[in-house]
Amino acid sequence: TIQPELLRGVALDVCLSRCGQHFARPDPGMFKVDHRLYELSRQTKRFHSFLSHDWSTCRWMKLMSLLVLYNSKAAFLSSLLVSLGVGILRAVKFIPDGLWSTLLAYSVFPFVFFFWQRIRSVL
């Protein structure tokens, strides 16, 4: 068995923060470890997901894969709801037709796609 104080995990919003910088290749050499990274983890009793990675894959591929896996559903649903809402409000002439309302609907998907885990951690 493992000692409870050694069972540690990192929240997904922390893992995805700083554009996946934590997945960047470290400087060569085992003695160049940034010990502040240990402070990103917290003691836990269980894991929701276990993420494993290799150092040969670039951090951008890892980041985009995790964003698609964990954020795309929320981005799609929020984009759909906002688009429907804007469409209905424009149809009943509650808001005028204009570029700003179109851009609002289009901007929801990338915003939620990139920041959903941070939004969840605040709510």
mmCIF file of N, CA and C in Angstrom:
data_model
loop_
_atom_site.group_PDB
_atom_site.id
_atom_site.type_symbol
_atom_site.label_atom_id
_atom_site.label_comp_id
_atom_site.label_asym_id
_atom_site.label_seq_id
_atom_site.Cartn_x
_atom_site.Cartn_y
_atom_site.Cartn_z
ATOM 1 N N THR A 1 0.845 -1.199 0.000
ATOM 2 C CA THR A 1 0.000 0.000 0.000
ATOM 3 C C THR A 1 0.878 1.246 0.000
ATOM 4 N N ILE A 2 0.292 2.310 -0.428
ATOM 5 C CA ILE A 2 1.018 3.576 -0.513
ATOM 6 C C ILE A 2 0.605 4.479 0.643
ATOM 7 N N GLN A 3 1.543 5.231 1.138
ATOM 8 C CA GLN A 3 1.247 6.162 2.225
ATOM 9 C C GLN A 3 0.343 7.265 1.694
ATOM 10 N N PRO A 4 -0.709 7.662 2.438
ATOM 11 C CA PRO A 4 -1.677 8.648 1.947
ATOM 12 C C PRO A 4 -1.048 9.987 1.546
ATOM 13 N N GLU A 5 -0.013 10.414 2.229
ATOM 14 C CA GLU A 5 0.601 11.712 1.903
ATOM 15 C C GLU A 5 1.385 11.671 0.588
ATOM 16 N N LEU A 6 1.654 10.466 0.094
ATOM 17 C CA LEU A 6 2.358 10.329 -1.180
ATOM 18 C C LEU A 6 1.411 10.246 -2.375
ATOM 19 N N LEU A 7 0.139 10.032 -2.125
ATOM 20 C CA LEU A 7 -0.845 9.953 -3.198
ATOM 21 C C LEU A 7 -1.271 11.375 -3.564
ATOM 22 N N ARG A 8 -0.723 11.869 -4.664
ATOM 23 C CA ARG A 8 -0.933 13.259 -5.060
ATOM 24 C C ARG A 8 -1.408 13.318 -6.504
ATOM 25 N N GLY A 9 -2.139 14.384 -6.809
ATOM 26 C CA GLY A 9 -2.631 14.578 -8.161
ATOM 27 C C GLY A 9 -2.647 16.051 -8.513
ATOM 28 N N VAL A 10 -2.823 16.327 -9.786
ATOM 29 C CA VAL A 10 -2.881 17.698 -10.295
ATOM 30 C C VAL A 10 -4.239 17.891 -10.942
ATOM 31 N N ALA A 11 -4.921 18.976 -10.584
ATOM 32 C CA ALA A 11 -6.219 19.282 -11.178
ATOM 33 C C ALA A 11 -6.051 19.549 -12.678
ATOM 34 N N LEU A 12 -7.073 19.226 -13.443
ATOM 35 C CA LEU A 12 -6.988 19.364 -14.896
ATOM 36 C C LEU A 12 -6.786 20.817 -15.322
ATOM 37 N N ASP A 13 -7.393 21.760 -14.615
ATOM 38 C CA ASP A 13 -7.187 23.170 -14.988
ATOM 39 C C ASP A 13 -5.739 23.594 -14.777
ATOM 40 N N VAL A 14 -5.088 23.035 -13.782
ATOM 41 C CA VAL A 14 -3.666 23.323 -13.554
ATOM 42 C C VAL A 14 -2.824 22.646 -14.626
ATOM 43 N N CYS A 15 -3.205 21.419 -14.952
ATOM 44 C CA CYS A 15 -2.476 20.655 -15.971
ATOM 45 C C CYS A 15 -2.499 21.369 -17.325
ATOM 46 N N LEU A 16 -3.625 21.985 -17.667
ATOM 47 C CA LEU A 16 -3.780 22.650 -18.957
ATOM 48 C C LEU A 16 -3.353 24.118 -18.930
ATOM 49 N N SER A 17 -3.022 24.624 -17.767
ATOM 50 C CA SER A 17 -2.674 26.040 -17.664
ATOM 51 C C SER A 17 -1.360 26.349 -18.377
ATOM 52 N N ARG A 18 -1.189 27.605 -18.677
ATOM 53 C CA ARG A 18 0.033 28.110 -19.316
ATOM 54 C C ARG A 18 0.319 27.383 -20.633
ATOM 55 N N CYS A 19 -0.755 27.116 -21.384
ATOM 56 C CA CYS A 19 -0.650 26.475 -22.712
ATOM 57 C C CYS A 19 0.134 25.167 -22.676
ATOM 58 N N GLY A 20 -0.078 24.389 -21.638
ATOM 59 C CA GLY A 20 0.567 23.086 -21.556
ATOM 60 C C GLY A 20 2.060 23.147 -21.302
ATOM 61 N N GLN A 21 2.510 24.215 -20.693
ATOM 62 C CA GLN A 21 3.952 24.382 -20.452
ATOM 63 C C GLN A 21 4.531 23.233 -19.627
ATOM 64 N N HIS A 22 3.717 22.635 -18.801
ATOM 65 C CA HIS A 22 4.205 21.545 -17.946
ATOM 66 C C HIS A 22 4.558 20.302 -18.758
ATOM 67 N N PHE A 23 4.063 20.238 -20.005
ATOM 68 C CA PHE A 23 4.366 19.104 -20.870
ATOM 69 C C PHE A 23 5.547 19.371 -21.788
ATOM 70 N N ALA A 24 6.171 20.529 -21.664
ATOM 71 C CA ALA A 24 7.326 20.848 -22.510
ATOM 72 C C ALA A 24 8.504 19.965 -22.109
ATOM 73 N N ARG A 25 9.355 19.700 -23.070
ATOM 74 C CA ARG A 25 10.540 18.882 -22.778
ATOM 75 C C ARG A 25 11.420 19.607 -21.762
ATOM 76 N N PRO A 26 11.818 18.915 -20.719
ATOM 77 C CA PRO A 26 12.688 19.551 -19.726
ATOM 78 C C PRO A 26 14.109 19.700 -20.263
ATOM 79 N N ASP A 27 14.856 20.541 -19.591
ATOM 80 C CA ASP A 27 16.277 20.631 -19.927
ATOM 81 C C ASP A 27 16.910 19.274 -19.689
ATOM 82 N N PRO A 28 17.877 18.903 -20.524
ATOM 83 C CA PRO A 28 18.514 17.598 -20.323
ATOM 84 C C PRO A 28 19.251 17.546 -18.982
ATOM 85 N N GLY A 29 19.221 16.426 -18.401
ATOM 86 C CA GLY A 29 19.916 16.238 -17.123
ATOM 87 C C GLY A 29 18.927 16.072 -15.993
ATOM 88 N N MET A 30 19.129 15.055 -15.212
ATOM 89 C CA MET A 30 18.176 14.764 -14.151
ATOM 90 C C MET A 30 18.283 15.721 -12.969
ATOM 91 N N PHE A 31 19.296 16.538 -12.899
ATOM 92 C CA PHE A 31 19.430 17.440 -11.765
ATOM 93 C C PHE A 31 18.898 18.829 -12.063
ATOM 94 N N LYS A 32 18.262 19.009 -13.225
ATOM 95 C CA LYS A 32 17.696 20.298 -13.592
ATOM 96 C C LYS A 32 16.184 20.289 -13.416
ATOM 97 N N VAL A 33 15.690 19.666 -12.381
ATOM 98 C CA VAL A 33 14.266 19.555 -12.110
ATOM 99 C C VAL A 33 13.812 20.795 -11.358
ATOM 100 N N ASP A 34 12.678 21.367 -11.798
ATOM 101 C CA ASP A 34 12.098 22.516 -11.111
ATOM 102 C C ASP A 34 11.236 21.988 -9.961
ATOM 103 N N HIS A 35 11.701 22.143 -8.746
ATOM 104 C CA HIS A 35 11.012 21.583 -7.586
ATOM 105 C C HIS A 35 9.715 22.321 -7.264
ATOM 106 N N ARG A 36 9.511 23.497 -7.867
ATOM 107 C CA ARG A 36 8.246 24.212 -7.658
ATOM 108 C C ARG A 36 7.077 23.485 -8.314
ATOM 109 N N LEU A 37 7.372 22.638 -9.290
ATOM 110 C CA LEU A 37 6.306 21.884 -9.949
ATOM 111 C C LEU A 37 5.604 20.936 -8.984
ATOM 112 N N TYR A 38 6.320 20.455 -7.973
ATOM 113 C CA TYR A 38 5.717 19.569 -6.970
ATOM 114 C C TYR A 38 4.573 20.272 -6.251
ATOM 115 N N GLU A 39 4.695 21.585 -6.086
ATOM 116 C CA GLU A 39 3.665 22.359 -5.388
ATOM 117 C C GLU A 39 2.365 22.453 -6.171
ATOM 118 N N LEU A 40 2.388 22.118 -7.456
ATOM 119 C CA LEU A 40 1.167 22.135 -8.250
ATOM 120 C C LEU A 40 0.250 20.971 -7.894
ATOM 121 N N SER A 41 0.809 19.914 -7.325
ATOM 122 C CA SER A 41 0.003 18.745 -6.970
ATOM 123 C C SER A 41 -0.570 18.908 -5.565
ATOM 124 N N ARG A 42 -1.646 18.180 -5.347
ATOM 125 C CA ARG A 42 -2.322 18.178 -4.042
ATOM 126 C C ARG A 42 -2.552 16.739 -3.603
ATOM 127 N N GLN A 43 -2.583 16.539 -2.298
ATOM 128 C CA GLN A 43 -2.891 15.213 -1.777
ATOM 129 C C GLN A 43 -4.331 14.872 -2.150
ATOM 130 N N THR A 44 -4.566 13.638 -2.539
ATOM 131 C CA THR A 44 -5.896 13.222 -2.976
ATOM 132 C C THR A 44 -6.183 11.804 -2.493
ATOM 133 N N LYS A 45 -7.452 11.467 -2.485
ATOM 134 C CA LYS A 45 -7.844 10.111 -2.113
ATOM 135 C C LYS A 45 -8.135 9.268 -3.349
ATOM 136 N N ARG A 46 -8.452 9.938 -4.480
ATOM 137 C CA ARG A 46 -8.743 9.209 -5.706
ATOM 138 C C ARG A 46 -8.437 10.089 -6.912
ATOM 139 N N PHE A 47 -8.363 9.453 -8.069
ATOM 140 C CA PHE A 47 -8.125 10.136 -9.325
ATOM 141 C C PHE A 47 -9.350 9.996 -10.217
ATOM 142 N N HIS A 48 -9.719 11.060 -10.904
ATOM 143 C CA HIS A 48 -10.795 10.985 -11.895
ATOM 144 C C HIS A 48 -10.251 10.432 -13.210
ATOM 145 N N SER A 49 -9.058 10.851 -13.548
ATOM 146 C CA SER A 49 -8.384 10.392 -14.767
ATOM 147 C C SER A 49 -6.896 10.303 -14.487
ATOM 148 N N PHE A 50 -6.256 9.416 -15.184
ATOM 149 C CA PHE A 50 -4.805 9.312 -15.077
ATOM 150 C C PHE A 50 -4.222 9.667 -16.431
ATOM 151 N N LEU A 51 -3.391 10.681 -16.474
ATOM 152 C CA LEU A 51 -2.765 11.119 -17.717
ATOM 153 C C LEU A 51 -1.309 10.695 -17.720
ATOM 154 N N SER A 52 -0.926 10.045 -18.773
ATOM 155 C CA SER A 52 0.454 9.648 -18.953
ATOM 156 C C SER A 52 0.940 10.261 -20.252
ATOM 157 N N HIS A 53 2.209 10.591 -20.333
ATOM 158 C CA HIS A 53 2.728 11.199 -21.555
ATOM 159 C C HIS A 53 4.191 10.828 -21.732
ATOM 160 N N ASP A 54 4.682 11.113 -22.920
ATOM 161 C CA ASP A 54 6.093 10.888 -23.195
ATOM 162 C C ASP A 54 6.730 12.228 -23.533
ATOM 163 N N TRP A 55 8.015 12.322 -23.357
ATOM 164 C CA TRP A 55 8.713 13.584 -23.590
ATOM 165 C C TRP A 55 9.021 13.815 -25.066
ATOM 166 N N SER A 56 8.840 12.798 -25.921
ATOM 167 C CA SER A 56 9.182 12.988 -27.332
ATOM 168 C C SER A 56 8.076 13.706 -28.113
ATOM 169 N N THR A 57 6.821 13.628 -27.658
ATOM 170 C CA THR A 57 5.723 14.320 -28.322
ATOM 171 C C THR A 57 5.725 15.784 -27.889
ATOM 172 N N CYS A 58 5.520 16.676 -28.853
ATOM 173 C CA CYS A 58 5.557 18.107 -28.512
ATOM 174 C C CYS A 58 4.370 18.473 -27.621
ATOM 175 N N ARG A 59 4.574 19.481 -26.820
ATOM 176 C CA ARG A 59 3.555 19.872 -25.845
ATOM 177 C C ARG A 59 2.276 20.335 -26.513
ATOM 178 N N TRP A 60 2.355 20.904 -27.720
ATOM 179 C CA TRP A 60 1.163 21.412 -28.404
ATOM 180 C C TRP A 60 0.235 20.276 -28.807
ATOM 181 N N MET A 61 0.801 19.162 -29.216
ATOM 182 C CA MET A 61 -0.018 17.998 -29.553
ATOM 183 C C MET A 61 -0.716 17.453 -28.304
ATOM 184 N N LYS A 62 0.009 17.419 -27.198
ATOM 185 C CA LYS A 62 -0.581 16.957 -25.940
ATOM 186 C C LYS A 62 -1.687 17.896 -25.494
ATOM 187 N N LEU A 63 -1.412 19.193 -25.561
ATOM 188 C CA LEU A 63 -2.393 20.191 -25.138
ATOM 189 C C LEU A 63 -3.656 20.101 -25.989
ATOM 190 N N MET A 64 -3.505 20.070 -27.302
ATOM 191 C CA MET A 64 -4.681 20.028 -28.175
ATOM 192 C C MET A 64 -5.472 18.737 -27.975
ATOM 193 N N SER A 65 -4.792 17.635 -27.768
ATOM 194 C CA SER A 65 -5.491 16.368 -27.520
ATOM 195 C C SER A 65 -6.320 16.440 -26.245
ATOM 196 N N LEU A 66 -5.759 17.006 -25.198
ATOM 197 C CA LEU A 66 -6.487 17.130 -23.936
ATOM 198 C C LEU A 66 -7.640 18.118 -24.042
ATOM 199 N N LEU A 67 -7.444 19.199 -24.792
ATOM 200 C CA LEU A 67 -8.526 20.168 -24.979
ATOM 201 C C LEU A 67 -9.689 19.528 -25.733
ATOM 202 N N VAL A 68 -9.387 18.765 -26.771
ATOM 203 C CA VAL A 68 -10.451 18.091 -27.515
ATOM 204 C C VAL A 68 -11.161 17.083 -26.614
ATOM 205 N N LEU A 69 -10.396 16.321 -25.872
ATOM 206 C CA LEU A 69 -10.966 15.282 -25.020
ATOM 207 C C LEU A 69 -11.837 15.850 -23.897
ATOM 208 N N TYR A 70 -11.370 16.900 -23.239
ATOM 209 C CA TYR A 70 -12.048 17.394 -22.042
ATOM 210 C C TYR A 70 -12.889 18.659 -22.237
ATOM 211 N N ASN A 71 -12.678 19.417 -23.315
ATOM 212 C CA ASN A 71 -13.371 20.698 -23.443
ATOM 213 C C ASN A 71 -14.300 20.804 -24.642
ATOM 214 N N SER A 72 -14.169 19.929 -25.618
ATOM 215 C CA SER A 72 -14.928 20.119 -26.855
ATOM 216 C C SER A 72 -16.436 19.964 -26.669
ATOM 217 N N LYS A 73 -16.869 19.077 -25.811
ATOM 218 C CA LYS A 73 -18.314 18.900 -25.601
ATOM 219 C C LYS A 73 -18.929 20.160 -25.002
ATOM 220 N N ALA A 74 -18.294 20.719 -23.993
ATOM 221 C CA ALA A 74 -18.799 21.955 -23.379
ATOM 222 C C ALA A 74 -18.751 23.107 -24.378
ATOM 223 N N ALA A 75 -17.706 23.170 -25.194
ATOM 224 C CA ALA A 75 -17.593 24.232 -26.195
ATOM 225 C C ALA A 75 -18.709 24.108 -27.228
ATOM 226 N N PHE A 76 -18.982 22.893 -27.678
ATOM 227 C CA PHE A 76 -20.053 22.685 -28.656
ATOM 228 C C PHE A 76 -21.407 23.082 -28.073
ATOM 229 N N LEU A 77 -21.720 22.592 -26.870
ATOM 230 C CA LEU A 77 -23.027 22.863 -26.280
ATOM 231 C C LEU A 77 -23.227 24.353 -25.988
ATOM 232 N N SER A 78 -22.215 25.001 -25.456
ATOM 233 C CA SER A 78 -22.364 26.429 -25.170
ATOM 234 C C SER A 78 -22.474 27.238 -26.456
ATOM 235 N N SER A 79 -21.719 26.850 -27.474
ATOM 236 C CA SER A 79 -21.807 27.529 -28.764
ATOM 237 C C SER A 79 -23.193 27.333 -29.382
ATOM 238 N N LEU A 80 -23.719 26.135 -29.291
ATOM 239 C CA LEU A 80 -25.054 25.853 -29.809
ATOM 240 C C LEU A 80 -26.107 26.697 -29.098
ATOM 241 N N LEU A 81 -26.051 26.734 -27.769
ATOM 242 C CA LEU A 81 -27.043 27.495 -27.004
ATOM 243 C C LEU A 81 -26.959 28.991 -27.291
ATOM 244 N N VAL A 82 -25.757 29.528 -27.326
ATOM 245 C CA VAL A 82 -25.606 30.958 -27.606
ATOM 246 C C VAL A 82 -26.065 31.277 -29.024
ATOM 247 N N SER A 83 -25.713 30.431 -29.977
ATOM 248 C CA SER A 83 -26.131 30.658 -31.360
ATOM 249 C C SER A 83 -27.651 30.616 -31.500
ATOM 250 N N LEU A 84 -28.290 29.641 -30.855
ATOM 251 C CA LEU A 84 -29.748 29.570 -30.880
ATOM 252 C C LEU A 84 -30.368 30.796 -30.213
ATOM 253 N N GLY A 85 -29.801 31.179 -29.071
ATOM 254 C CA GLY A 85 -30.315 32.359 -28.363
ATOM 255 C C GLY A 85 -30.185 33.629 -29.187
ATOM 256 N N VAL A 86 -29.035 33.828 -29.783
ATOM 257 C CA VAL A 86 -28.826 35.010 -30.622
ATOM 258 C C VAL A 86 -29.755 34.961 -31.832
ATOM 259 N N GLY A 87 -29.904 33.794 -32.434
ATOM 260 C CA GLY A 87 -30.793 33.651 -33.592
ATOM 261 C C GLY A 87 -32.233 33.972 -33.254
ATOM 262 N N ILE A 88 -32.693 33.464 -32.129
ATOM 263 C CA ILE A 88 -34.076 33.738 -31.703
ATOM 264 C C ILE A 88 -34.254 35.214 -31.394
ATOM 265 N N LEU A 89 -33.300 35.800 -30.668
ATOM 266 C CA LEU A 89 -33.403 37.225 -30.326
ATOM 267 C C LEU A 89 -33.352 38.114 -31.565
ATOM 268 N N ARG A 90 -32.591 37.708 -32.568
ATOM 269 C CA ARG A 90 -32.559 38.467 -33.821
ATOM 270 C C ARG A 90 -33.857 38.275 -34.607
ATOM 271 N N ALA A 91 -34.413 37.068 -34.573
ATOM 272 C CA ALA A 91 -35.640 36.785 -35.317
ATOM 273 C C ALA A 91 -36.833 37.581 -34.793
ATOM 274 N N VAL A 92 -36.894 37.758 -33.471
ATOM 275 C CA VAL A 92 -38.010 38.518 -32.889
ATOM 276 C C VAL A 92 -37.674 40.005 -32.774
ATOM 277 N N LYS A 93 -36.561 40.391 -33.378
ATOM 278 C CA LYS A 93 -36.118 41.797 -33.435
ATOM 279 C C LYS A 93 -35.844 42.391 -32.048
ATOM 280 N N PHE A 94 -35.486 41.513 -31.075
ATOM 281 C CA PHE A 94 -35.107 42.014 -29.749
ATOM 282 C C PHE A 94 -33.713 42.625 -29.784
ATOM 283 N N ILE A 95 -32.841 42.044 -30.598
ATOM 284 C CA ILE A 95 -31.524 42.632 -30.853
ATOM 285 C C ILE A 95 -31.397 42.840 -32.362
ATOM 286 N N PRO A 96 -30.724 43.896 -32.764
ATOM 287 C CA PRO A 96 -30.620 44.162 -34.208
ATOM 288 C C PRO A 96 -29.641 43.202 -34.885
ATOM 289 N N ASP A 97 -29.881 42.988 -36.165
ATOM 290 C CA ASP A 97 -28.924 42.226 -36.958
ATOM 291 C C ASP A 97 -27.645 43.040 -37.042
ATOM 292 N N GLY A 98 -26.535 42.379 -36.859
ATOM 293 C CA GLY A 98 -25.273 43.100 -36.941
ATOM 294 C C GLY A 98 -24.102 42.167 -36.784
ATOM 295 N N LEU A 99 -22.972 42.706 -37.094
ATOM 296 C CA LEU A 99 -21.739 41.923 -37.018
ATOM 297 C C LEU A 99 -21.438 41.502 -35.586
ATOM 298 N N TRP A 100 -21.731 42.353 -34.618
ATOM 299 C CA TRP A 100 -21.385 42.056 -33.224
ATOM 300 C C TRP A 100 -22.108 40.811 -32.718
ATOM 301 N N SER A 101 -23.369 40.640 -33.106
ATOM 302 C CA SER A 101 -24.101 39.466 -32.621
ATOM 303 C C SER A 101 -23.597 38.190 -33.297
ATOM 304 N N THR A 102 -23.189 38.296 -34.546
ATOM 305 C CA THR A 102 -22.603 37.150 -35.237
ATOM 306 C C THR A 102 -21.261 36.772 -34.618
ATOM 307 N N LEU A 103 -20.441 37.780 -34.355
ATOM 308 C CA LEU A 103 -19.133 37.521 -33.737
ATOM 309 C C LEU A 103 -19.272 36.958 -32.333
ATOM 310 N N LEU A 104 -20.298 37.399 -31.606
ATOM 311 C CA LEU A 104 -20.542 36.852 -30.267
ATOM 312 C C LEU A 104 -20.781 35.352 -30.351
ATOM 313 N N ALA A 105 -21.642 34.953 -31.270
ATOM 314 C CA ALA A 105 -21.944 33.526 -31.418
ATOM 315 C C ALA A 105 -20.704 32.740 -31.838
ATOM 316 N N TYR A 106 -19.912 33.290 -32.750
ATOM 317 C CA TYR A 106 -18.715 32.597 -33.224
ATOM 318 C C TYR A 106 -17.609 32.548 -32.161
ATOM 319 N N SER A 107 -17.553 33.498 -31.295
ATOM 320 C CA SER A 107 -16.456 33.561 -30.327
ATOM 321 C C SER A 107 -16.650 32.635 -29.131
ATOM 322 N N VAL A 108 -17.851 32.150 -28.919
ATOM 323 C CA VAL A 108 -18.118 31.304 -27.751
ATOM 324 C C VAL A 108 -17.347 29.990 -27.828
ATOM 325 N N PHE A 109 -17.354 29.342 -28.988
ATOM 326 C CA PHE A 109 -16.694 28.036 -29.090
ATOM 327 C C PHE A 109 -15.210 28.107 -28.723
ATOM 328 N N PRO A 110 -14.394 28.969 -29.351
ATOM 329 C CA PRO A 110 -12.973 28.972 -28.979
ATOM 330 C C PRO A 110 -12.735 29.386 -27.528
ATOM 331 N N PHE A 111 -13.555 30.322 -27.028
ATOM 332 C CA PHE A 111 -13.375 30.741 -25.638
ATOM 333 C C PHE A 111 -13.594 29.571 -24.683
ATOM 334 N N VAL A 112 -14.685 28.871 -24.847
ATOM 335 C CA VAL A 112 -14.977 27.730 -23.959
ATOM 336 C C VAL A 112 -14.005 26.589 -24.219
ATOM 337 N N PHE A 113 -13.643 26.373 -25.475
ATOM 338 C CA PHE A 113 -12.710 25.303 -25.818
ATOM 339 C C PHE A 113 -11.382 25.467 -25.090
ATOM 340 N N PHE A 114 -10.872 26.675 -25.021
ATOM 341 C CA PHE A 114 -9.566 26.900 -24.396
ATOM 342 C C PHE A 114 -9.635 27.110 -22.886
ATOM 343 N N PHE A 115 -10.784 27.534 -22.359
ATOM 344 C CA PHE A 115 -10.833 27.900 -20.944
ATOM 345 C C PHE A 115 -11.858 27.134 -20.122
ATOM 346 N N TRP A 116 -12.463 26.074 -20.629
ATOM 347 C CA TRP A 116 -13.524 25.381 -19.901
ATOM 348 C C TRP A 116 -13.066 24.849 -18.546
ATOM 349 N N GLN A 117 -11.910 24.255 -18.467
ATOM 350 C CA GLN A 117 -11.451 23.708 -17.182
ATOM 351 C C GLN A 117 -11.230 24.815 -16.155
ATOM 352 N N ARG A 118 -10.745 25.952 -16.590
ATOM 353 C CA ARG A 118 -10.565 27.086 -15.670
ATOM 354 C C ARG A 118 -11.930 27.609 -15.227
ATOM 355 N N ILE A 119 -12.883 27.689 -16.147
ATOM 356 C CA ILE A 119 -14.246 28.127 -15.815
ATOM 357 C C ILE A 119 -14.851 27.165 -14.794
ATOM 358 N N ARG A 120 -14.707 25.866 -15.026
ATOM 359 C CA ARG A 120 -15.239 24.867 -14.084
ATOM 360 C C ARG A 120 -14.625 24.997 -12.702
ATOM 361 N N SER A 121 -13.337 25.310 -12.645
ATOM 362 C CA SER A 121 -12.673 25.400 -11.338
ATOM 363 C C SER A 121 -13.158 26.607 -10.536
ATOM 364 N N VAL A 122 -13.647 27.619 -11.223
ATOM 365 C CA VAL A 122 -14.126 28.823 -10.540
ATOM 366 C C VAL A 122 -15.581 28.660 -10.089
ATOM 367 N N LEU A 123 -16.365 27.927 -10.888
ATOM 368 C CA LEU A 123 -17.797 27.761 -10.561
ATOM 369 C C LEU A 123 -18.027 26.868 -9.380
#
